[in-house]
C-alpha positions as MATLAB code, in Angstrom:
seq = 'MKQHAEESARWNLFARELEDRLREHGWNFNDLVSEAGLHPEKVRRLKRSLIQPKFHILNPEELEQVSMCFAFTGDEQIRLRAAILATAVEETLMNRIDPENALHAAEELFPVLIRALQQRFGQFRGLAATRRMLVIEESSPIHEAIDLILERFDQAMLALYLSRQSQRDYEHLEQATLAHTRFADVLSDLNALCAADPSLARDETWLFWHQETQKNLQAVEEDLSPL';
ca = [
      77.347  122.551  120.895;
      78.838  122.192  117.419;
      81.250  119.519  118.642;
      78.361  117.590  120.199;
      76.412  117.789  116.930;
      79.391  116.440  114.996;
      79.832  113.553  117.423;
      76.157  112.553  117.141;
      75.878  112.932  113.361;
      77.203  109.455  112.479;
      78.733  110.984  109.364;
      79.581  107.961  107.254;
      76.265  106.632  105.936;
      77.777  103.273  105.055;
      79.312  102.800  108.509;
      76.027  103.938  110.060;
      73.986  101.452  108.047;
      76.435   98.635  108.728;
      76.375   99.337  112.464;
      72.558   99.373  112.433;
      72.377   96.073  110.572;
      74.858   94.479  112.970;
      72.891   95.693  115.987;
      69.674   94.226  114.608;
      71.407   90.848  114.498;
      72.857   91.239  117.991;
      76.411   92.084  116.912;
      78.649   95.167  116.933;
      81.657   96.563  115.079;
      84.159   94.532  117.114;
      82.525   91.363  115.803;
      83.653   92.325  112.306;
      87.112   91.318  113.496;
      86.353   88.351  115.735;
      83.611   86.808  113.581;
      84.066   88.048  110.004;
      87.855   88.159  110.047;
      88.290   91.791  109.025;
      91.551   93.484  109.893;
      91.360   95.658  113.045;
      92.550   98.645  110.994;
      89.422   98.453  108.859;
      87.187   98.445  111.915;
      89.082  101.261  113.611;
      88.544  103.521  110.618;
      84.873  102.580  110.295;
      84.334  103.594  113.920;
      86.241  106.821  113.424;
      84.206  107.712  110.345;
      81.045  107.888  112.435;
      82.338  110.703  114.628;
      84.374  112.547  111.981;
      83.441  113.326  108.355;
      85.502  110.473  106.907;
      84.267  108.041  104.288;
      85.859  104.677  104.868;
      84.025  101.723  103.308;
      84.680   98.019  102.720;
      85.806   96.593   99.406;
      83.370   94.312   97.508;
      84.966   91.102   98.775;
      84.832   92.273  102.389;
      81.220   93.353  102.011;
      80.345   89.909  100.691;
      82.299   88.296  103.512;
      80.481   90.312  106.173;
      77.079   89.724  104.579;
      77.586   85.975  104.578;
      79.062   85.845  108.070;
      76.182   87.715  109.703;
      73.501   86.237  107.430;
      72.301   89.579  106.113;
      69.128   89.268  104.067;
      68.873   90.357  100.454;
      67.157   93.572  101.514;
      69.897   94.291  104.047;
      72.587   93.759  101.433;
      70.779   96.159   99.113;
      70.681   98.751  101.887;
      74.439   98.421  102.401;
      75.164   98.863   98.703;
      72.829  101.845   98.552;
      74.605  103.289  101.587;
      77.934  103.063   99.761;
      76.520  105.036   96.836;
      74.951  107.581   99.189;
      78.304  107.919  100.938;
      79.952  108.630   97.584;
      77.450  111.430   97.005;
      78.035  112.758  100.519;
      81.805  112.811  100.014;
      81.409  114.692   96.727;
      79.068  117.269   98.242;
      81.412  117.846  101.190;
      83.729  119.654   98.781;
      80.931  121.939   97.569;
      78.608  122.717  100.487;
      78.785  122.632  104.266;
      79.093  119.178  105.898;
      75.675  119.184  107.596;
      73.814  119.892  104.348;
      75.946  117.349  102.497;
      74.948  114.731  105.046;
      71.287  115.753  104.882;
      71.250  115.550  101.077;
      72.821  112.085  101.138;
      70.296  110.932  103.741;
      67.438  112.071  101.506;
      68.966  110.282   98.514;
      69.501  107.024  100.417;
      65.924  105.623  100.094;
      65.889  106.552   96.407;
      69.049  104.519   95.871;
      67.566  101.591   97.782;
      64.568  101.512   95.452;
      66.813  101.765   92.390;
      69.031   98.896   93.508;
      66.059   96.699   94.350;
      65.479   96.475   90.607;
      69.027   95.229   90.055;
      69.362   92.934   93.066;
      71.757   89.975   92.837;
      72.706   87.445   95.478;
      76.158   87.589   97.024;
      78.353   84.501   96.990;
      81.286   83.318   98.993;
      82.180   82.013  102.417;
      83.010   84.220  105.385;
      86.223   83.536  107.231;
      86.122   83.470  111.025;
      88.967   84.064  113.429;
      89.385   85.580  116.895;
      91.244   88.872  117.203;
      91.125   91.924  119.439;
      90.429   95.357  118.010;
      93.415   97.479  118.901;
      92.848  101.208  119.047;
      96.118  103.039  118.514;
      97.082  106.570  117.691;
     100.584  107.860  117.023;
     102.048  110.586  114.809;
     103.020  108.077  112.143;
      99.567  106.498  112.131;
      97.985  109.929  111.942;
     100.119  110.561  108.855;
      98.924  107.281  107.380;
      95.322  108.259  108.129;
      95.763  111.480  106.171;
      97.006  109.481  103.187;
      94.143  107.018  103.549;
      91.549  109.725  103.005;
      92.440  109.387   99.313;
      92.187  105.599   99.670;
      88.564  106.080  100.750;
      87.940  108.373   97.779;
      89.499  105.806   95.457;
      87.307  103.036   96.854;
      84.191  105.140   96.347;
      85.204  105.800   92.738;
      85.729  102.060   92.248;
      82.201  101.339   93.464;
      80.732  104.064   91.268;
      82.532  102.682   88.226;
      81.101   99.208   88.806;
      77.580  100.529   89.345;
      77.602  102.670   86.202;
      75.540  101.504   83.241;
      77.184  103.952   80.838;
      80.578  103.091   79.367;
      81.945  106.617   79.603;
      80.966  106.914   83.273;
      82.491  103.523   84.015;
      85.735  104.572   82.334;
      85.777  107.959   84.056;
      85.283  106.573   87.566;
      87.629  103.622   87.045;
      90.339  105.969   85.788;
      89.782  108.225   88.788;
      90.016  105.239   91.140;
      93.252  104.139   89.465;
      94.785  107.596   89.829;
      93.830  107.847   93.491;
      95.052  104.364   94.402;
      98.324  105.078   92.586;
      98.694  108.340   94.516;
      98.069  106.561   97.817;
     100.669  103.925   96.986;
     103.172  106.611   96.042;
     102.562  108.510   99.293;
     102.861  105.365  101.410;
     106.143  104.550   99.693;
     107.383  108.096  100.266;
     106.467  107.841  103.938;
     108.414  104.603  104.212;
     111.391  106.144  102.418;
     111.435  108.885  105.048;
     111.112  106.348  107.867;
     112.414  102.912  106.745;
     111.214  101.310  109.983;
     107.688  101.487  108.535;
     108.540   98.511  106.347;
     108.062   96.454  109.520;
     105.010   98.352  110.775;
     101.850   96.227  110.686;
      99.553   99.160  109.919;
     101.691  100.453  107.049;
     102.120   96.950  105.623;
      98.391   96.279  105.734;
      97.386   99.460  103.895;
     100.238   99.113  101.420;
      99.011   95.631  100.528;
      95.372   96.787  100.407;
      96.268   99.624   98.060;
      98.258   97.342   95.773;
      95.408   94.827   95.695;
      92.780   97.416   94.813;
      95.039   99.093   92.266;
      95.414   95.738   90.535;
      91.632   95.248   90.627;
      91.081   98.606   88.921;
      93.694   97.786   86.293;
      91.815   94.563   85.546;
      88.586   96.568   85.214;
      90.282   98.982   82.824;
      92.031   96.380   80.668;
      88.987   95.546   78.461;
      88.155   99.235   77.925;
];
């Protein structure tokens, strides 16, 4: 019974909201790859985060790309941003209370965040790339090890979003510093994994997340440079 409840919970509020918005437009998660040009690894982890308490999200550029590709309205884009913030709260509460209550608390906060962001709404810009790819589901010991490392990647991405949403300088600095530390830790762990198994340097999954981590680490450093 508990396993069934976990499978039906749709844990990641951001992934849940994104899936709902896609369905309303007649699309699904696989179309994030074939239509919006996201990497299959991103989509695989979004799917997984619905059935397990994981908190994978998209970076700001990817969110803009998806919003443009599927013609999400302003209200829908606000809901997705609010879902990211609610997911950050959920992830924080997971370390303090039981998962079900953490999810419930985040669900109750979600509409409050929507209303708050409606007062700060701004249009997204940019063009969505389109290309045809197949979503490849794969699981191996080495990819499971990468997934464990990427849990901190998700935490770092949430901290990055929180830093950019903060209106107080000290909160912005605190979250940006936390994001920097977590991205740096992820990069270090990925490098250590590759040192133990040099063949990973040619592994598409490892290469993708290594590049993603470097890119986001650089973005955080740019955010921190004026502070």
